[in-house]
Short mmCIF file of C-alpha atoms (C1' of nucleotides) in Angstrom, two decimals:
data_model
loop_
_atom_site.label_atom_id
_atom_site.label_comp_id
_atom_site.label_asym_id
_atom_site.label_seq_id
_atom_site.Cartn_x
_atom_site.Cartn_y
_atom_site.Cartn_z
CA UNK E 19 22.15 -5.76 2.48
CA UNK E 20 23.94 -8.76 1.02
CA UNK E 21 23.25 -9.91 -2.50
CA UNK E 22 20.44 -12.44 -2.71
CA UNK E 23 19.47 -15.02 -5.23
CA UNK E 24 18.06 -13.34 -8.28
CA UNK E 25 14.98 -15.49 -8.30
CA UNK E 26 14.24 -15.13 -4.63
CA UNK E 27 14.61 -11.37 -4.59
CA UNK E 28 12.41 -10.97 -7.61
CA UNK E 29 9.83 -13.30 -6.16
CA UNK E 30 9.71 -11.39 -2.92
CA UNK E 31 9.08 -8.19 -4.81
CA UNK E 32 6.27 -9.81 -6.75
CA UNK E 33 4.59 -11.06 -3.61
CA UNK E 34 4.73 -7.73 -1.83
CA UNK E 35 3.57 -5.85 -4.89
CA UNK E 36 0.70 -8.24 -5.42
CA UNK E 37 -0.50 -7.88 -1.87
CA UNK E 38 -0.29 -4.11 -1.97
CA UNK E 39 -1.82 -3.58 -5.41
CA UNK E 40 -4.62 -6.02 -4.67
CA UNK E 41 -5.44 -4.24 -1.45
CA UNK E 42 -5.15 -0.60 -2.41
CA UNK E 43 -5.16 -0.40 -6.19
CA UNK E 44 -2.67 0.94 -8.68
CA UNK E 45 -2.53 4.63 -7.89
CA UNK E 46 -2.56 4.33 -4.12
CA UNK E 47 0.53 2.14 -4.01
CA UNK E 48 3.90 3.79 -4.54
CA UNK E 49 7.14 2.11 -5.50
CA UNK E 50 8.45 3.24 -2.15
CA UNK E 51 5.64 1.31 -0.44
CA UNK E 52 6.66 -1.83 -2.29
CA UNK E 53 10.32 -1.31 -1.58
CA UNK E 54 9.61 -0.81 2.08
CA UNK E 55 7.54 -3.99 2.24
CA UNK E 56 10.42 -5.98 0.77
CA UNK E 57 13.08 -4.18 2.76
CA UNK E 58 14.90 -2.49 -0.10
CA UNK E 59 14.98 1.01 -1.58
CA UNK E 60 12.50 1.77 -4.28
CA UNK E 61 15.25 2.47 -6.81
CA UNK E 62 16.36 -1.14 -6.52
CA UNK E 63 13.05 -2.29 -7.92
CA UNK E 64 14.18 -1.11 -11.31
CA UNK E 65 16.81 -3.81 -11.36
CA UNK E 66 14.08 -6.44 -11.45
CA UNK E 67 11.49 -4.46 -13.38
CA UNK E 68 13.31 -2.02 -15.65
CA UNK E 69 10.13 -0.53 -17.00
CA UNK E 70 8.87 0.44 -13.61
CA UNK E 71 5.55 0.54 -11.88
CA UNK E 72 3.25 -0.35 -14.72
CA UNK E 73 5.25 -3.42 -15.70
CA UNK E 74 5.14 -4.57 -12.12
CA UNK E 75 1.41 -4.03 -11.85
CA UNK E 76 0.65 -5.90 -15.05
CA UNK E 77 2.76 -8.87 -14.06
CA UNK E 78 1.35 -9.28 -10.57
CA UNK E 79 -2.22 -8.74 -11.68
CA UNK E 80 -1.97 -11.31 -14.45
CA UNK E 81 -0.44 -13.77 -12.03
CA UNK E 82 -3.07 -13.12 -9.46
CA UNK E 83 -5.92 -13.63 -11.88
CA UNK E 84 -4.49 -16.87 -13.17
CA UNK E 85 -4.18 -18.24 -9.67
CA UNK E 86 -7.69 -17.02 -8.96
CA UNK E 87 -9.00 -18.88 -11.95
CA UNK E 88 -7.29 -22.08 -10.88
CA UNK E 89 -8.77 -21.84 -7.42
CA UNK E 90 -12.21 -21.09 -8.78
CA UNK E 91 -12.12 -24.03 -11.17
CA UNK E 92 -10.93 -26.31 -8.42
CA UNK E 93 -13.72 -25.17 -6.11
CA UNK E 94 -16.30 -25.78 -8.83
CA UNK E 95 -14.91 -29.17 -9.78
CA UNK E 96 -14.98 -30.35 -6.20
CA UNK E 97 -18.69 -29.65 -5.85
CA UNK E 98 -21.40 -32.14 -6.62
CA UNK E 99 -22.51 -32.29 -10.18
CA UNK E 100 -25.55 -30.02 -10.22
CA UNK E 101 -25.62 -26.43 -11.42
CA UNK E 102 -26.96 -25.24 -8.07
CA UNK E 103 -24.20 -26.93 -6.12
CA UNK E 104 -21.56 -25.69 -8.53
CA UNK E 105 -22.73 -22.10 -8.41
CA UNK E 106 -22.93 -22.29 -4.66
CA UNK E 107 -19.39 -23.65 -4.45
CA UNK E 108 -18.18 -20.93 -6.81
CA UNK E 109 -19.89 -18.19 -4.84
CA UNK E 110 -18.71 -19.39 -1.47
CA UNK E 111 -15.16 -19.82 -2.69
CA UNK E 112 -15.08 -16.34 -4.20
CA UNK E 113 -16.51 -14.76 -1.09
CA UNK E 114 -13.92 -16.56 1.03
CA UNK E 115 -11.12 -14.92 -0.95
CA UNK E 116 -9.88 -11.42 -0.22
CA UNK E 117 -12.13 -8.88 -1.89
CA UNK E 118 -11.41 -8.68 -5.58
CA UNK E 119 -12.25 -4.97 -6.01
CA UNK E 120 -13.27 -5.62 -9.58
CA UNK E 121 -14.97 -2.25 -9.82
CA UNK E 122 -11.88 -0.40 -8.76
CA UNK E 123 -9.73 -2.47 -11.05
CA UNK E 124 -11.87 -1.76 -14.07
CA UNK E 125 -12.89 1.81 -13.34
CA UNK E 126 -9.78 3.16 -11.68
CA UNK E 127 -6.69 1.03 -12.22
CA UNK E 128 -7.15 0.26 -15.91
CA UNK E 129 -7.65 3.90 -16.92
CA UNK E 130 -4.46 4.76 -15.03
CA UNK E 131 -2.18 2.51 -17.08
CA UNK E 132 -1.40 2.47 -20.79
CA UNK E 133 -4.15 1.45 -23.18
CA UNK E 134 -2.27 -1.61 -24.37
CA UNK E 135 -1.58 -2.90 -20.89
CA UNK E 136 -5.15 -2.22 -19.85
CA UNK E 137 -6.61 -4.09 -22.78
CA UNK E 138 -4.36 -7.05 -22.12
CA UNK E 139 -5.31 -7.17 -18.46
CA UNK E 140 -9.02 -6.74 -19.07
CA UNK E 141 -9.03 -9.87 -21.18
CA UNK E 142 -7.17 -11.84 -18.56
CA UNK E 143 -9.41 -10.62 -15.77
CA UNK E 144 -12.69 -11.40 -17.46
CA UNK E 145 -11.65 -14.71 -18.90
CA UNK E 146 -10.35 -15.79 -15.51
CA UNK E 147 -13.48 -14.78 -13.68
CA UNK E 148 -16.16 -15.50 -16.24
CA UNK E 149 -15.15 -18.57 -18.15
CA UNK E 150 -15.47 -21.00 -15.24
CA UNK E 151 -18.90 -19.56 -14.55
CA UNK E 152 -19.97 -19.62 -18.19
CA UNK E 153 -19.22 -23.31 -18.26
CA UNK E 154 -21.67 -23.94 -15.43
CA UNK E 155 -24.48 -22.09 -17.15
CA UNK E 156 -23.81 -23.74 -20.47
CA UNK E 157 -24.10 -27.07 -18.79
CA UNK E 158 -27.28 -26.16 -16.97
CA UNK E 159 -29.01 -24.65 -20.00
CA UNK E 160 -28.30 -27.33 -22.57
CA UNK E 161 -31.98 -28.00 -23.13
CA UNK E 162 -32.91 -24.38 -23.71
CA UNK E 163 -31.17 -22.99 -26.81
CA UNK E 164 -32.45 -19.49 -26.25
CA UNK E 165 -31.08 -19.26 -22.75
CA UNK E 166 -27.99 -21.27 -23.63
CA UNK E 167 -26.93 -18.46 -25.94
CA UNK E 168 -27.04 -16.11 -22.99
CA UNK E 169 -24.71 -18.11 -20.78
CA UNK E 170 -22.06 -15.40 -20.81
CA UNK E 171 -24.63 -12.80 -19.86
CA UNK E 172 -25.85 -14.91 -16.96
CA UNK E 173 -22.31 -15.50 -15.82
CA UNK E 174 -21.73 -11.76 -15.88
CA UNK E 175 -24.82 -11.20 -13.80
CA UNK E 176 -23.72 -13.83 -11.33
CA UNK E 177 -20.33 -12.16 -11.05
CA UNK E 178 -21.95 -8.77 -10.53
CA UNK E 179 -24.02 -10.19 -7.71
CA UNK E 180 -20.96 -11.66 -6.02
CA UNK E 181 -19.17 -8.34 -6.31
CA UNK E 182 -22.22 -6.63 -4.92
CA UNK E 183 -22.28 -8.79 -1.83
CA UNK E 184 -18.68 -7.83 -1.19
CA UNK E 185 -19.35 -4.15 -1.65
CA UNK E 186 -22.69 -3.27 -0.16
CA UNK E 187 -22.47 -1.75 3.31
CA UNK E 188 -23.28 -4.02 6.16
CA UNK E 189 -26.34 -2.00 7.08
CA UNK E 190 -28.02 -3.07 3.85
CA UNK E 191 -27.23 -6.75 3.94
CA UNK E 192 -28.37 -8.37 7.12
CA UNK E 193 -27.20 -11.94 7.48
CA UNK E 194 -23.99 -13.81 6.74
CA UNK E 195 -22.45 -14.08 3.33
CA UNK E 196 -23.45 -17.73 3.11
CA UNK E 197 -27.06 -16.79 3.73
CA UNK E 198 -26.82 -14.14 1.05
CA UNK E 199 -25.50 -16.72 -1.36
CA UNK E 200 -28.55 -18.87 -0.64
CA UNK E 201 -30.86 -15.94 -1.26
CA UNK E 202 -29.05 -15.16 -4.46
CA UNK E 203 -29.20 -18.72 -5.72
CA UNK E 204 -32.84 -18.95 -4.79
CA UNK E 205 -33.41 -15.88 -6.91
CA UNK E 206 -31.49 -17.40 -9.82
CA UNK E 207 -33.58 -20.53 -9.48
CA UNK E 208 -37.07 -19.25 -8.96
CA UNK E 209 -37.02 -15.51 -9.29
CA UNK E 210 -37.94 -13.09 -6.57
CA UNK E 211 -41.44 -12.00 -7.22
CA UNK E 212 -42.98 -14.37 -9.68
CA UNK E 213 -44.84 -12.87 -12.56
CA UNK L 15 -10.59 38.49 -15.66
CA UNK L 16 -13.26 40.82 -14.32
CA UNK L 17 -14.94 40.09 -11.04
CA UNK L 18 -18.06 37.99 -11.39
CA UNK L 19 -21.08 37.44 -9.28
CA UNK L 20 -20.15 35.36 -6.29
CA UNK L 21 -22.98 32.93 -6.84
CA UNK L 22 -22.36 32.49 -10.53
CA UNK L 23 -18.63 31.92 -10.18
CA UNK L 24 -19.14 29.40 -7.43
CA UNK L 25 -21.81 27.63 -9.40
CA UNK L 26 -19.58 27.37 -12.46
CA UNK L 27 -16.88 25.80 -10.35
CA UNK L 28 -19.33 23.29 -8.95
CA UNK L 29 -20.55 22.29 -12.37
CA UNK L 30 -17.09 21.80 -13.80
CA UNK L 31 -15.92 19.91 -10.74
CA UNK L 32 -18.95 17.67 -10.80
CA UNK L 33 -18.46 16.77 -14.43
CA UNK L 34 -14.77 16.05 -13.95
CA UNK L 35 -15.05 14.11 -10.70
CA UNK L 36 -17.95 12.07 -12.00
CA UNK L 37 -16.03 11.15 -15.11
CA UNK L 38 -12.57 10.46 -13.78
CA UNK L 39 -12.85 10.02 -10.05
CA UNK L 40 -11.29 11.85 -7.15
CA UNK L 41 -7.58 11.16 -7.55
CA UNK L 42 -7.43 11.59 -11.31
CA UNK L 43 -8.82 15.13 -11.23
CA UNK L 44 -6.52 17.93 -10.12
CA UNK L 45 -7.48 21.37 -8.96
CA UNK L 46 -5.68 22.65 -12.02
CA UNK L 47 -8.03 20.61 -14.21
CA UNK L 48 -11.01 22.18 -12.53
CA UNK L 49 -9.55 25.67 -12.73
CA UNK L 50 -8.79 25.22 -16.38
CA UNK L 51 -12.32 24.01 -17.10
CA UNK L 52 -13.73 27.12 -15.47
CA UNK L 53 -11.13 29.44 -16.93
CA UNK L 54 -9.42 30.51 -13.71
CA UNK L 55 -6.21 29.59 -11.92
CA UNK L 56 -6.42 26.72 -9.50
CA UNK L 57 -5.41 28.91 -6.58
CA UNK L 58 -8.58 30.92 -7.07
CA UNK L 59 -10.65 27.87 -6.23
CA UNK L 60 -9.68 28.32 -2.61
CA UNK L 61 -11.67 31.51 -2.50
CA UNK L 62 -14.87 29.53 -3.02
CA UNK L 63 -13.81 26.35 -1.23
CA UNK L 64 -11.33 27.29 1.47
CA UNK L 65 -10.78 23.71 2.55
CA UNK L 66 -9.70 22.61 -0.87
CA UNK L 67 -10.16 19.56 -2.99
CA UNK L 68 -11.90 17.28 -0.55
CA UNK L 69 -14.52 19.86 0.37
CA UNK L 70 -15.21 20.39 -3.30
CA UNK L 71 -15.52 16.68 -3.95
CA UNK L 72 -17.89 16.09 -1.07
CA UNK L 73 -20.14 18.95 -2.07
CA UNK L 74 -20.44 18.03 -5.73
CA UNK L 75 -20.88 14.36 -5.01
CA UNK L 76 -23.63 14.94 -2.48
CA UNK L 77 -25.36 17.27 -4.91
CA UNK L 78 -25.03 14.82 -7.73
CA UNK L 79 -26.47 11.95 -5.74
CA UNK L 80 -29.43 13.98 -4.60
CA UNK L 81 -30.24 14.96 -8.14
CA UNK L 82 -29.80 11.35 -9.16
CA UNK L 83 -32.27 10.25 -6.55
CA UNK L 84 -34.83 12.78 -7.69
CA UNK L 85 -34.51 11.63 -11.28
CA UNK L 86 -34.76 8.01 -10.28
CA UNK L 87 -37.86 8.59 -8.20
CA UNK L 88 -39.47 10.56 -10.98
CA UNK L 89 -38.72 7.81 -13.50
CA UNK L 90 -40.24 5.22 -11.19
CA UNK L 91 -43.30 7.30 -10.42
CA UNK L 92 -44.03 7.88 -14.09
CA UNK L 93 -44.17 4.15 -14.80
CA UNK L 94 -47.29 2.07 -14.63
CA UNK L 95 -48.17 0.69 -11.28
CA UNK L 96 -46.66 -2.82 -11.37
CA UNK L 97 -43.38 -3.87 -9.85
CA UNK L 98 -42.12 -5.13 -13.20
CA UNK L 99 -42.86 -1.87 -14.95
CA UNK L 100 -41.34 0.13 -12.14
CA UNK L 101 -38.14 -1.86 -12.04
CA UNK L 102 -37.90 -1.64 -15.80
CA UNK L 103 -38.37 2.11 -15.69
CA UNK L 104 -35.76 2.41 -12.96
CA UNK L 105 -33.27 0.26 -14.84
CA UNK L 106 -33.72 2.04 -18.14
CA UNK L 107 -33.47 5.43 -16.55
CA UNK L 108 -30.28 4.51 -14.71
CA UNK L 109 -28.69 3.05 -17.80
CA UNK L 110 -29.57 6.19 -19.75
CA UNK L 111 -27.59 8.29 -17.30
CA UNK L 112 -23.83 8.71 -17.54
CA UNK L 113 -22.10 5.76 -15.94
CA UNK L 114 -22.19 6.04 -12.18
CA UNK L 115 -18.86 4.30 -11.51
CA UNK L 116 -20.14 3.11 -8.18
CA UNK L 117 -17.30 0.64 -7.83
CA UNK L 118 -14.69 3.29 -8.34
CA UNK L 119 -16.49 5.64 -6.01
CA UNK L 120 -16.69 3.09 -3.20
CA UNK L 121 -13.38 1.32 -3.69
CA UNK L 122 -11.16 4.14 -4.82
CA UNK L 123 -12.56 7.59 -4.13
CA UNK L 124 -13.86 6.98 -0.61
CA UNK L 125 -10.60 5.51 0.69
CA UNK L 126 -8.80 8.56 -0.69
CA UNK L 127 -10.70 11.11 1.39
CA UNK L 128 -11.00 11.51 5.13
CA UNK L 129 -12.91 8.88 7.06
CA UNK L 130 -15.57 11.31 8.19
CA UNK L 131 -16.23 12.63 4.71
CA UNK L 132 -16.27 9.11 3.31
CA UNK L 133 -18.77 7.89 5.84
CA UNK L 134 -21.02 10.84 5.19
CA UNK L 135 -20.90 10.31 1.44
CA UNK L 136 -21.42 6.58 1.64
CA UNK L 137 -24.70 7.11 3.41
CA UNK L 138 -25.86 9.63 0.87
CA UNK L 139 -24.85 7.45 -2.05
CA UNK L 140 -26.56 4.33 -0.85
CA UNK L 141 -29.70 5.98 0.37
CA UNK L 142 -30.03 7.84 -2.92
CA UNK L 143 -29.56 4.75 -5.02
CA UNK L 144 -31.19 2.11 -2.88
CA UNK L 145 -34.16 3.65 -1.16
CA UNK L 146 -36.22 4.23 -4.29
CA UNK L 147 -35.56 0.62 -5.26
CA UNK L 148 -36.30 -0.73 -1.81
CA UNK L 149 -39.71 0.89 -2.00
CA UNK L 150 -40.54 -1.04 -5.15
CA UNK L 151 -39.62 -4.37 -3.63
CA UNK L 152 -41.47 -3.63 -0.42
CA UNK L 153 -44.54 -2.94 -2.43
CA UNK L 154 -44.19 -6.05 -4.53
CA UNK L 155 -43.51 -8.38 -1.62
CA UNK L 156 -46.24 -7.28 0.76
CA UNK L 157 -47.81 -10.72 0.79
CA UNK L 158 -44.61 -12.57 1.60
CA UNK L 159 -43.25 -11.54 5.01
CA UNK L 160 -40.09 -13.60 4.64
CA UNK L 161 -39.14 -11.96 1.37
CA UNK L 162 -40.45 -8.60 2.43
CA UNK L 163 -37.78 -8.49 5.12
CA UNK L 164 -35.18 -8.89 2.42
CA UNK L 165 -36.30 -5.94 0.32
CA UNK L 166 -33.06 -4.06 0.92
CA UNK L 167 -31.04 -7.08 -0.08
CA UNK L 168 -33.00 -7.47 -3.29
CA UNK L 169 -32.61 -3.80 -4.04
CA UNK L 170 -28.87 -4.16 -3.55
CA UNK L 171 -28.79 -7.09 -5.92
CA UNK L 172 -30.77 -5.14 -8.47
CA UNK L 173 -28.33 -2.26 -8.19
CA UNK L 174 -25.38 -4.60 -8.58
CA UNK L 175 -26.88 -5.98 -11.76
CA UNK L 176 -27.38 -2.52 -13.19
CA UNK L 177 -23.80 -1.63 -12.36
CA UNK L 178 -22.67 -4.86 -13.95
CA UNK L 179 -24.41 -4.06 -17.21
CA UNK L 180 -22.53 -0.80 -17.31
CA UNK L 181 -19.20 -2.43 -16.60
CA UNK L 182 -18.98 -5.72 -18.39
CA UNK L 183 -17.03 -5.53 -21.65
CA UNK L 184 -19.07 -5.48 -24.81
CA UNK L 185 -17.71 -8.85 -25.89
CA UNK L 186 -19.52 -10.51 -23.01
CA UNK L 187 -22.88 -8.82 -23.35
CA UNK L 188 -24.35 -9.20 -26.79
CA UNK L 189 -27.47 -7.15 -27.31
CA UNK L 190 -28.60 -3.67 -26.36
CA UNK L 191 -28.91 -2.44 -22.82
CA UNK L 192 -32.68 -2.52 -23.09
CA UNK L 193 -32.54 -6.17 -24.04
CA UNK L 194 -30.26 -6.84 -21.11
CA UNK L 195 -32.76 -5.16 -18.83
CA UNK L 196 -35.45 -7.52 -20.11
CA UNK L 197 -33.24 -10.52 -19.50
CA UNK L 198 -32.46 -9.28 -16.05
CA UNK L 199 -36.09 -8.67 -15.17
CA UNK L 200 -37.05 -12.03 -16.57
CA UNK L 201 -34.48 -13.54 -14.25
CA UNK L 202 -35.86 -11.60 -11.29
CA UNK L 203 -39.33 -12.81 -12.20
CA UNK L 204 -38.86 -16.44 -13.02
CA UNK L 205 -35.27 -17.34 -12.32
CA UNK L 206 -32.84 -18.61 -14.88
CA UNK L 207 -32.67 -22.32 -14.52
CA UNK L 208 -35.61 -23.47 -12.49
CA UNK L 209 -34.90 -25.90 -9.74
"C1'" DG D 26 -12.75 37.20 -7.38
"C1'" DT D 27 -8.76 36.31 -9.58
"C1'" DC D 28 -4.02 36.80 -10.05
"C1'" DT D 29 1.24 35.73 -9.27
"C1'" DA D 30 4.58 33.71 -6.57
"C1'" DT D 31 6.04 30.42 -3.65
"C1'" DA D 32 6.25 26.84 -0.03
"C1'" DT D 33 6.21 22.07 0.62
"C1'" DG D 34 5.62 17.50 -0.36
"C1'" DT D 35 5.37 13.29 -3.21
"C1'" DT D 36 6.04 10.59 -7.15
"C1'" DG D 37 8.31 7.72 -10.91
"C1'" DA D 38 12.54 7.39 -12.88
"C1'" DT D 39 17.78 7.57 -13.96
"C1'" DA D 40 22.97 7.51 -13.02
"C1'" DG D 41 26.57 5.69 -11.02
"C1'" DA D 42 29.15 3.85 -6.74
"C1'" DC D 43 29.77 -0.42 -4.19
"C1'" DG A 8 21.45 -6.64 -6.18
"C1'" DT A 9 21.24 -2.86 -3.57
"C1'" DC A 10 22.62 1.57 -2.41
"C1'" DT A 11 22.85 6.97 -2.47
"C1'" DA A 12 21.96 10.99 -4.81
"C1'" DT A 13 19.43 13.50 -7.78
"C1'" DC A 14 15.98 14.89 -11.17
"C1'" DA A 15 11.83 16.71 -13.38
"C1'" DA A 16 7.14 16.74 -12.95
"C1'" DC A 17 3.25 17.45 -10.61
"C1'" DA A 18 0.35 17.84 -6.55
"C1'" DT A 19 -2.17 20.69 -2.73
"C1'" DA A 20 -2.04 24.63 -0.36
"C1'" DT A 21 -0.94 29.55 1.37
"C1'" DA A 22 0.26 34.69 1.16
"C1'" DG A 23 -0.42 38.78 -0.55
"C1'" DA A 24 -1.01 42.12 -4.68
"C1'" DC A 25 -4.60 44.01 -7.64
#
DNA sequence: GTCTATATGTTGATAGAC
DNA sequence: GTCTATCAACATATAGAC
């Protein structure tokens, strides 16, 4: 194939790799898969990413998380100014995205790459996902110092619940995702059982 | 090595395989790893499990989940007879076990095995983890038909929260796991923010 | 029951031509 | 920039001796 612009070729590789890694995870995607998706041989990938698969994975994952964070912050900012509305906007936006596979990322992909790369990515992933949510809780809990200090914990719980909605089998979660978000937010507001 | 009792040899293989698969997941464990852990060559594993790695994985995972369910039910039964105490007992018991890696199991291991095996295991996993929890919610919500119908959803949310506690990085969850359980249960009782 | 030997496939990576 | 060719490493799995 004819020589292409350096930037364009590299960008096409990044896009294909991002789509594949995000969908199947680190180990299940081979360099040959990525090459095939772009239309080049896998050996040619080393021209753009001399250090190979891991370098490619780190770069696309970092990129993906940063874009995710931007989208999440935008979705939150565009909601009305109450904590309920902001959490609802965050949840609905996240559930409208392709599944994040956070569990696989943390429990399967990270252990498969070098410790340094994993540590770097873990920070990016959690700051991208959690910080926008932490801000909502901090704002909502201003009047309650004890709970305010637990904003990060609440944000983590919220994130876990979102992930759970994406993962639980359909047979266990009757109703649409939007309805589940309402149930979830109702729980965060008033509790389930009442003590 | 001398010939051993059929049952004993097979059992030793199962134990080693279970420990390895539970810790590292399906793809990251090789038959050589399992053979080495037992002290035999990997080819010998085919004597006990003629259909190879996948058969071994399915058998140990099903076994593990059934034992998990028994332990969970026992922990719940030994708690005092309120929903709060039962959920607390369930949570603390689960967090005292080795990490389940449910996300990895569902998002990485299952896609790596055959569809039939995956479907079979998914049912076992979710029934083992969720049914004991569903029973608690059903009991607690008897007086509220609308919420009672959502018992499975609540149980799923509870499970997601437990998983989340196991997964979130230490920097985001100050405090011990027991304290986190209290925070979580307080949220399930009364909500976080109050509407 | 466990061994050795081997078949067969896949993977990430490198070297060098064009 | 992309190619072909090749490599070493490692995987699952099978055949047959002991």
